Amino acid sequence: MNTWVLLGVAIAWLVVNLRWIVLYRDGQVFDIDEAGYFGMALNNHGAALRDGALGWFEAVEAPGIQAPLLPALTSLHFFATGTGTVAAFVVPLLAGVALILLTHAVANRVAGRPFAWIATVLVATAPGVLYETRAYHFALPAAVMTMAAIYCLIRSEGLSKPKFVVLFALFVGLMPLSRTMAIAFVPGLVLAALIQAVCAEDRRRGLKWFAVAAGVAIGVAAIWLVPNGVGVFKYLTGFGYGKQSVEFGSKAGVFNPAAWYERFKLLISDHGLPYALLLCAGLAVAIFVAIRSFRSAPAKESLRAMVASPLFPLALLVGVGALAVLSSKNTGTAFFLPLIPSMAILAMWGLYRVHPALRRALPYAMAVLALVVVVPMVDLRLPTARLWDAELPLLGVTKISDGRGVPQIYGEVGSRATEPLSLETVLDWRAVSLWAADQVVVNHAVGGSTAFGFRDRLFNTNTVQLEMLRKFGYGVALPQISPTDDGNTGPDYLSWLTVYRNSNNGDASKTCLLFTATGTVNEFEPKVDPPAMASAAEAAGFTPIATHPLPNGRLVTLWHRPQPTCVPS
């Protein structure tokens, strides 16, 4: 009976989110990340159509720094769903359902069915989970792979059941393939498995299966990481710990209070204040309960029970994962999400165990919280869907709830509007990317590269690449200025346009086309200086040949300079 109820809840959750996507994402704009990932899926799908399974595999394995799992799965279901906008969200939707089911399964192992329902409701109604279900990002697939690995490790019972050991290893190997930054969470699970193997009654058998698990995990991850490892390493170290990381955060350090404060603000940004406070309060109580339990029995017995507990891998994942997140300035997009189900279960366990009265009250408290956080996200037409924030002591402007999705947040930065972008505005945004894609072909730049001297959120290298793939079935080299990496002065721009540098997206010094834009509306920080970029373009030998307005009021200029790669074939 419980299984059917759980499936019913999962299906209802799926229908609610599918309805939201159909109503408010069909035909709408993609943010820069979504456009890039969707372009990867189209590229994989096109390769499969042209060259079959081998072509698809080669496209998935093509050199790159972005994890391949989400685009690869999407490219396969495109055969059944078509390549429309709504179809792009099939994998995130199913990933959300899988996360709910896995959370319930793990929580049931922790403290039984009643507790499992409390934890499941907390994860299913998490604003960050709902938001990522409606966005074409990597966060949800990474969370599913992480939670699946935890479930299999718990079911392996100290690495004593080979089937679950192998499955655990498979999901650990898939974690980096679901999102490159998920590599940071792998050590927590590996350490949990190793400690359980060492502490097993049959240590030799436990270590043997740990070695098997390590081999399987490495083998799975190596499918993509071996051919792309160098690029991924540079990407992770550059954006995680190098100078590029400052574009996504400013504070780091396990012993830096400012870093902890910034991560708490990030948790609020992802999930809203009520949810963030509940998680943090529950985790604090869980630590208290764990210490109380540890002190109530002999140390050796308590340690053995702790390692054998299904909470052990959850706690180690959250602890090691928190250290990884705190050690980098890059706060990224939904970096916390793979940790959220484990944090939710640990927090609820602490509140569930601290006092019988609280245990009885917890289901009612969860029901109230679910209503508070979910109602704003049911429908954009509800007045509660608008961003609700407040000026609070110490925290400053703090989000309480927000029912908007990607198009509302990125379509007009700073706006509180909840309406979908108008059809006219959406068509205008797509028209400028189509125009840019056509200019690449008309000016014979397919064999060369086309540079972007600015970084608009909705018109950029990824949106143009997406239109190239949609219209022509192939992509082109599109290097984009990085003010942090390349410098942010006129001489830096001129150097970027004239001096060779190794880039994942192409070499700007050999480009024959360049897009620049006036103004800085909707521009990523740090913002490019438009007049200085235009002056650098002239100094580098470019001549303006066309212009096109953006819906946000900016004016795009297309520049051309003679290059051997820009001649009729």
XYZ file of C-alpha atoms in Angstrom:
569
model
C 0.000 0.000 0.000
C 2.789 2.396 0.963
C 4.502 1.832 -2.402
C 1.373 2.768 -4.328
C 0.909 5.908 -2.236
C 4.528 6.877 -2.877
C 4.130 6.327 -6.619
C 0.932 8.386 -6.556
C 2.727 11.259 -4.833
C 5.603 11.051 -7.336
C 3.194 11.080 -10.293
C 1.273 14.041 -8.847
C 4.573 15.894 -8.352
C 5.526 15.088 -11.941
C 2.189 16.358 -13.317
C 2.389 19.639 -11.386
C 5.880 20.386 -12.690
C 5.144 19.198 -16.230
C 2.130 21.525 -16.320
C 4.339 24.426 -15.187
C 6.884 23.668 -17.912
C 4.225 23.402 -20.635
C 2.620 26.681 -19.557
C 5.671 28.752 -18.742
C 8.698 27.328 -20.542
C 7.373 26.209 -23.919
C 8.994 28.461 -26.517
C 10.618 30.654 -23.837
C 14.236 31.783 -23.734
C 17.134 29.711 -22.392
C 19.763 31.132 -20.062
C 23.403 30.885 -21.170
C 23.969 27.507 -19.470
C 20.724 25.987 -20.745
C 21.489 27.084 -24.307
C 24.938 25.494 -24.116
C 23.688 22.194 -22.720
C 20.728 22.024 -25.100
C 23.142 22.662 -27.959
C 25.215 19.695 -26.798
C 22.091 17.511 -26.826
C 21.193 18.623 -30.351
C 24.750 17.981 -31.510
C 24.672 14.451 -30.059
C 21.256 13.809 -31.601
C 22.382 15.076 -34.993
C 25.457 12.850 -34.873
C 23.252 9.836 -34.117
C 20.976 10.666 -37.063
C 23.924 11.032 -39.438
C 26.274 8.291 -38.271
C 24.331 5.978 -35.966
C 25.518 4.685 -32.611
C 29.209 5.236 -33.380
C 28.587 8.838 -34.403
C 26.568 9.432 -31.233
C 29.327 7.983 -29.040
C 31.996 10.083 -30.764
C 29.884 13.229 -30.288
C 29.376 12.484 -26.588
C 33.099 11.805 -26.207
C 34.144 14.888 -28.205
C 36.674 17.120 -26.389
C 34.942 19.346 -23.870
C 34.771 20.372 -20.247
C 31.024 20.019 -19.631
C 29.718 16.755 -18.190
C 28.079 14.633 -20.920
C 25.321 12.700 -19.109
C 22.353 15.105 -19.329
C 22.855 16.052 -23.021
C 23.563 12.423 -23.922
C 20.339 11.148 -22.320
C 18.364 14.024 -23.811
C 19.706 13.305 -27.290
C 18.413 9.733 -27.025
C 14.880 10.529 -25.910
C 14.686 13.130 -28.698
C 14.025 10.159 -30.999
C 10.720 9.655 -29.177
C 9.845 13.195 -28.062
C 11.209 15.387 -30.828
C 13.542 18.309 -30.148
C 11.071 20.923 -28.926
C 11.612 23.128 -25.872
C 9.354 21.108 -23.563
C 11.097 17.885 -24.604
C 14.359 19.266 -23.219
C 12.973 18.988 -19.695
C 12.158 15.256 -19.753
C 15.409 14.254 -18.039
C 15.265 16.942 -15.293
C 11.624 15.979 -14.621
C 12.400 12.276 -14.335
C 15.486 13.081 -12.274
C 13.267 14.942 -9.818
C 10.984 11.913 -9.496
C 14.000 9.633 -8.993
C 15.344 11.950 -6.288
C 12.042 11.796 -4.397
C 11.913 7.978 -4.570
C 15.555 7.612 -3.546
C 15.124 10.017 -0.639
C 12.193 7.961 0.605
C 14.151 4.711 0.251
C 17.189 6.039 2.120
C 15.125 7.719 4.861
C 13.178 4.491 5.353
C 16.472 2.702 6.022
C 17.390 5.415 8.519
C 14.286 5.485 10.726
C 11.295 3.724 9.153
C 8.235 4.710 7.109
C 6.783 7.604 9.148
C 10.164 9.326 9.199
C 10.690 8.575 5.493
C 7.525 10.495 4.607
C 8.700 13.557 6.535
C 12.074 13.570 4.774
C 10.448 12.904 1.392
C 8.078 15.854 1.766
C 10.993 18.087 2.720
C 12.954 17.157 -0.421
C 9.965 17.096 -2.794
C 8.982 20.617 -1.737
C 12.504 22.060 -1.639
C 12.346 25.269 -3.730
C 15.775 24.556 -5.214
C 14.666 21.101 -6.361
C 11.490 22.512 -7.938
C 13.434 25.305 -9.649
C 16.032 22.913 -11.084
C 13.248 20.592 -12.329
C 12.139 23.498 -14.525
C 15.635 24.401 -15.712
C 17.858 22.534 -18.161
C 20.835 22.309 -15.818
C 23.136 19.575 -14.519
C 22.272 19.946 -10.812
C 19.390 17.448 -10.568
C 21.089 14.577 -12.466
C 24.150 15.084 -10.243
C 21.922 14.938 -7.135
C 20.300 11.705 -8.366
C 23.640 9.996 -9.031
C 24.840 11.025 -5.566
C 21.697 9.810 -3.806
C 21.662 6.555 -5.781
C 25.263 5.911 -4.709
C 24.312 6.495 -1.064
C 21.325 4.157 -1.292
C 23.426 1.367 -2.822
C 26.180 1.819 -0.244
C 23.627 1.511 2.566
C 22.073 -1.561 0.932
C 25.524 -3.153 0.558
C 25.612 -3.471 4.389
C 29.270 -2.724 4.860
C 30.256 -3.852 1.326
C 29.048 -7.380 2.033
C 26.533 -7.607 -0.848
C 28.357 -7.647 -4.202
C 25.376 -6.556 -6.300
C 24.953 -3.326 -4.371
C 28.711 -2.765 -4.162
C 28.929 -2.776 -7.955
C 25.878 -0.524 -8.264
C 27.399 1.869 -5.713
C 30.571 2.008 -7.773
C 28.609 2.575 -10.979
C 26.802 5.616 -9.567
C 29.986 7.038 -8.033
C 31.607 6.750 -11.470
C 28.632 8.531 -13.028
C 28.791 11.464 -10.605
C 31.569 13.344 -12.492
C 29.793 12.522 -15.769
C 26.613 14.171 -14.473
C 28.386 17.369 -13.400
C 32.125 17.991 -13.336
C 32.023 19.743 -9.955
C 30.425 16.608 -8.456
C 33.989 15.239 -8.378
C 34.296 17.280 -5.176
C 31.646 15.094 -3.513
C 33.163 11.753 -4.514
C 35.796 11.648 -1.706
C 33.089 11.702 0.983
C 31.420 8.576 -0.397
C 34.710 6.822 -1.091
C 35.889 7.533 2.453
C 32.590 6.214 3.888
C 32.940 2.991 1.896
C 36.586 2.558 2.897
C 35.872 3.035 6.609
C 32.988 0.575 6.442
C 35.220 -1.951 4.673
C 37.942 -1.585 7.311
C 35.413 -1.898 10.133
C 33.595 -4.889 8.620
C 33.556 -8.183 10.530
C 35.331 -9.791 7.574
C 37.839 -7.016 6.846
C 39.635 -8.884 4.066
C 36.369 -9.438 2.200
C 35.330 -5.837 2.772
C 38.608 -4.457 1.404
C 38.441 -6.841 -1.550
C 35.033 -5.497 -2.544
C 36.186 -1.947 -1.899
C 38.982 -2.536 -4.408
C 36.438 -3.911 -6.898
C 34.221 -0.880 -6.333
C 37.148 1.477 -6.861
C 38.023 -0.256 -10.127
C 34.444 -0.095 -11.419
C 34.023 3.571 -10.438
C 37.314 4.568 -12.048
C 36.460 2.586 -15.168
C 33.067 4.278 -15.547
C 34.429 7.776 -14.932
C 37.376 7.123 -17.271
C 35.028 6.676 -20.249
C 34.786 10.462 -20.428
C 37.468 11.779 -18.070
C 40.420 10.089 -19.776
C 40.006 11.848 -23.138
C 38.937 15.091 -21.446
C 40.836 14.970 -18.169
C 43.363 17.727 -18.883
C 40.697 20.210 -19.915
C 38.433 19.261 -17.010
C 41.320 19.633 -14.548
C 42.155 23.116 -15.831
C 38.485 24.046 -15.784
C 37.904 22.831 -12.234
C 41.073 24.369 -10.839
C 40.590 27.623 -12.763
C 36.938 28.156 -11.958
C 37.140 26.384 -8.606
C 40.385 27.758 -7.203
C 41.922 29.984 -9.905
C 41.272 33.617 -10.729
C 38.055 32.785 -12.631
C 36.466 31.663 -9.350
C 36.105 35.265 -8.158
C 33.403 35.825 -10.804
C 31.140 33.474 -8.846
C 32.010 34.341 -5.241
C 34.471 36.228 -3.084
C 34.971 34.273 0.138
C 36.551 30.877 0.803
C 38.098 28.972 3.682
C 36.877 26.377 6.151
C 37.927 28.614 9.061
C 36.703 31.821 7.461
C 33.427 33.008 9.083
C 32.721 35.149 6.030
C 32.774 32.013 3.834
C 30.259 30.278 6.118
C 28.067 33.382 6.061
C 28.232 33.528 2.256
C 27.288 29.839 1.945
C 24.307 30.380 4.268
C 23.224 33.275 2.059
C 23.626 30.964 -0.941
C 21.406 28.361 0.730
C 18.795 31.082 1.266
C 19.140 32.195 -2.360
C 18.517 28.636 -3.573
C 15.724 27.646 -1.179
C 14.402 30.703 0.659
C 14.816 31.648 4.315
C 12.273 29.236 5.941
C 13.797 26.163 4.305
C 17.382 27.279 4.971
C 16.676 27.951 8.647
C 14.993 24.567 9.080
C 17.916 22.717 7.476
C 20.540 24.506 9.539
C 18.598 24.210 12.802
C 17.944 20.514 12.139
C 21.608 19.832 11.379
C 22.662 21.557 14.589
C 20.178 19.434 16.557
C 21.391 16.292 14.739
C 24.954 16.984 15.902
C 23.686 17.408 19.480
C 21.681 14.146 19.304
C 24.658 12.268 17.826
C 26.967 13.488 20.612
C 24.366 12.590 23.226
C 24.009 9.084 21.787
C 27.776 8.656 21.540
C 28.271 9.527 25.204
C 25.545 7.134 26.382
C 27.477 3.957 25.464
C 31.086 2.716 25.545
C 33.251 4.499 22.958
C 34.194 1.374 20.980
C 30.611 0.188 20.792
C 29.400 3.659 19.819
C 31.986 3.954 17.041
C 31.073 0.566 15.609
C 27.370 1.447 15.681
C 28.069 4.830 14.101
C 29.997 3.339 11.154
C 27.339 0.683 10.571
C 24.516 3.245 10.699
C 22.809 4.239 7.416
C 23.360 7.831 8.568
C 27.139 7.399 8.323
C 27.568 7.876 4.540
C 25.066 10.758 4.612
C 26.970 12.551 7.350
C 30.369 11.959 5.745
C 29.101 13.165 2.367
C 27.710 16.373 3.881
C 30.822 16.962 5.984
C 33.374 16.404 3.228
C 31.119 18.100 0.656
C 30.804 21.168 2.872
C 34.591 21.377 3.135
C 34.856 21.222 -0.658
C 32.234 23.943 -1.143
C 33.831 26.160 1.509
C 37.338 25.780 0.080
C 36.412 27.407 -3.250
C 35.266 30.971 -3.889
C 33.027 29.693 -6.687
C 29.488 29.393 -5.321
C 28.123 28.431 -8.760
C 24.576 27.429 -9.673
C 22.878 24.950 -7.301
C 26.239 23.563 -6.127
C 24.538 22.495 -2.886
C 21.828 20.437 -4.564
C 23.581 17.010 -4.465
C 23.936 17.519 -0.704
C 20.386 18.734 -0.027
C 18.648 15.298 0.296
C 21.325 14.095 2.713
C 21.164 17.372 4.649
C 17.360 17.075 4.810
C 17.457 13.499 6.134
C 20.114 14.353 8.741
C 18.226 17.484 9.823
C 14.917 15.641 10.137
C 16.598 12.771 12.001
C 17.931 15.233 14.563
C 14.518 16.849 15.081
C 12.840 13.410 15.041
C 15.100 12.038 17.754
C 15.668 15.006 20.056
C 12.325 14.794 21.936
C 9.108 12.735 21.652
C 6.926 15.860 21.640
C 8.782 17.273 18.657
C 8.515 13.924 16.880
C 4.726 14.082 17.177
C 4.608 17.695 16.013
C 7.023 17.274 13.104
C 4.525 15.957 10.497
C 2.254 18.953 11.077
C 5.188 21.354 10.941
C 6.309 19.803 7.641
C 2.820 20.168 6.195
C 2.756 23.878 7.069
C 6.253 24.432 5.663
C 5.340 22.548 2.478
C 2.376 24.873 1.930
C 4.473 27.975 2.577
C 7.256 27.034 0.142
C 5.243 25.193 -2.525
C 2.236 27.469 -3.062
C 4.382 30.225 -4.668
C 5.791 27.676 -7.130
C 2.535 26.087 -8.295
C 1.517 28.748 -10.814
C 3.013 32.024 -12.011
C -0.439 33.616 -12.060
C -0.777 33.350 -8.281
C 0.099 36.591 -6.468
C 2.333 34.536 -4.166
C 4.592 33.676 -7.127
C 6.218 37.101 -7.002
C 9.595 37.437 -5.330
C 9.056 38.026 -1.614
C 12.108 39.347 0.164
C 12.737 41.367 3.291
C 15.452 43.532 4.804
C 16.675 41.624 7.860
C 19.346 42.348 10.494
C 22.744 40.802 9.619
C 21.352 39.144 6.473
C 20.349 42.273 4.560
C 17.899 41.770 1.677
C 16.813 38.129 2.101
C 14.607 35.943 -0.089
C 11.614 34.421 1.639
C 10.011 32.793 -1.410
C 10.082 33.107 -5.197
C 7.867 31.265 -7.683
C 9.600 32.470 -10.830
C 11.608 30.409 -13.291
C 14.608 31.019 -15.536
C 12.828 33.241 -18.132
C 11.424 35.577 -15.475
C 14.692 35.852 -13.527
C 17.048 36.239 -16.484
C 14.722 37.807 -19.044
C 14.889 41.139 -17.274
C 17.453 41.224 -14.474
C 16.179 43.147 -11.474
C 12.528 42.770 -12.478
C 9.976 41.184 -10.150
C 7.605 40.275 -12.976
C 6.087 36.806 -12.904
C 4.544 36.768 -16.364
C 6.160 34.674 -19.096
C 8.077 36.772 -21.590
C 5.713 37.897 -24.319
C 5.754 35.980 -27.589
C 7.024 39.115 -29.319
C 9.940 39.461 -26.878
C 10.838 35.757 -27.138
C 10.797 35.955 -30.934
C 12.966 39.081 -30.807
C 15.556 37.308 -28.654
C 15.601 34.298 -30.928
C 15.670 36.519 -34.029
C 18.939 38.160 -33.020
C 20.599 34.761 -32.455
C 19.268 33.572 -35.818
C 20.583 36.751 -37.428
C 24.009 36.148 -35.879
C 24.020 32.510 -37.048
C 23.130 33.631 -40.579
C 25.921 36.227 -40.526
C 28.446 33.518 -39.704
C 27.374 31.643 -42.846
C 26.949 34.689 -45.107
C 30.411 35.976 -44.205
C 32.017 32.562 -44.763
C 33.131 32.246 -41.130
C 32.028 28.618 -40.684
C 35.594 27.390 -41.106
C 37.034 30.056 -38.828
C 35.849 31.554 -35.562
C 33.473 34.318 -34.520
C 34.298 36.216 -31.344
C 31.966 37.759 -28.772
C 33.304 40.921 -27.143
C 30.584 41.014 -24.484
C 28.643 38.587 -22.260
C 24.900 39.160 -22.403
C 22.785 36.668 -20.463
C 20.361 35.933 -23.317
C 22.426 36.694 -26.444
C 25.819 35.054 -26.304
C 28.003 32.337 -27.785
C 25.724 29.569 -26.518
C 22.476 31.013 -27.895
C 24.086 31.556 -31.313
C 25.611 28.082 -31.267
C 22.179 26.658 -30.462
C 20.643 28.360 -33.500
C 23.511 27.148 -35.687
C 22.749 23.593 -34.601
C 18.992 24.018 -35.038
C 19.245 25.558 -38.484
C 22.344 24.040 -40.052
C 23.068 20.932 -37.977
C 26.629 21.924 -37.044
C 28.415 24.272 -34.681
C 31.296 26.720 -35.082
C 34.132 28.116 -32.953
C 32.823 31.012 -30.838
C 35.454 32.408 -28.441
C 34.072 34.814 -25.845
C 35.986 37.449 -23.886
C 36.623 36.602 -20.229
C 37.435 39.836 -18.367
C 38.837 37.903 -15.425
C 41.036 35.623 -17.518
C 41.872 37.891 -20.462
C 41.897 41.246 -18.671
C 39.391 44.073 -18.680
C 41.122 47.083 -20.241
C 41.468 48.309 -23.820
C 45.013 46.896 -24.216
C 43.791 43.564 -22.803
C 40.981 43.441 -25.385
C 43.424 44.249 -28.177
C 45.739 41.469 -26.987
C 42.787 39.036 -26.912
C 41.977 39.918 -30.528
C 45.552 39.756 -31.831
C 47.658 37.353 -29.726
C 47.115 33.592 -29.831
C 45.868 31.969 -26.645
C 44.615 28.458 -26.095
C 40.836 28.473 -25.574
C 38.209 25.745 -25.363
C 35.980 27.722 -27.727
C 38.478 28.921 -30.318
C 41.217 31.485 -30.841
C 40.036 35.119 -30.991
C 43.310 36.260 -32.618
C 42.380 34.391 -35.819
C 38.741 35.395 -35.910
C 37.267 37.202 -38.895
C 33.989 38.199 -37.217
C 33.415 39.977 -33.912
C 30.209 40.954 -32.114
C 30.236 43.912 -29.730
C 27.359 45.626 -27.930
C 26.536 49.009 -26.438
C 25.650 49.358 -22.782
C 25.956 46.790 -20.003
C 22.331 45.807 -19.334
C 22.009 42.067 -18.619
C 25.793 41.695 -18.705
C 27.615 39.205 -16.483
C 29.996 40.575 -13.851
C 32.699 41.724 -14.317
C 31.240 43.739 -17.175
C 33.099 44.401 -20.404
C 33.769 48.077 -21.233
C 31.858 48.570 -24.554
C 33.705 51.705 -25.864
C 37.091 50.157 -25.041
C 36.109 46.936 -26.854
C 34.992 48.902 -29.925
C 38.292 50.818 -29.960
C 40.231 47.563 -29.647
C 38.258 46.133 -32.566
C 39.263 49.062 -34.790
C 42.898 48.773 -33.681
C 42.843 45.030 -34.462
C 41.761 45.687 -38.065
C 38.010 45.146 -37.788
C 35.441 47.176 -39.714
C 31.768 47.392 -38.683
C 29.479 45.839 -41.314
C 26.051 45.394 -39.640
C 24.011 46.165 -36.522
C 21.025 44.606 -34.771
C 19.055 45.773 -31.682
C 18.532 43.567 -28.638
C 15.147 43.467 -26.833
C 16.827 44.894 -23.718
C 17.848 48.104 -25.520
C 21.444 47.227 -26.362
C 22.699 47.529 -29.938
C 24.870 44.743 -31.341
C 27.508 45.578 -33.957
C 29.061 42.968 -36.241
C 32.684 43.617 -37.212
C 34.724 41.982 -39.973
C 38.416 41.726 -40.765
C 40.085 39.775 -43.596
C 41.355 36.352 -42.567
C 42.346 33.295 -44.635
C 39.634 31.279 -42.864
C 36.884 33.714 -43.977
C 36.775 33.232 -47.717
C 34.198 31.461 -49.920
C 34.895 27.731 -50.137
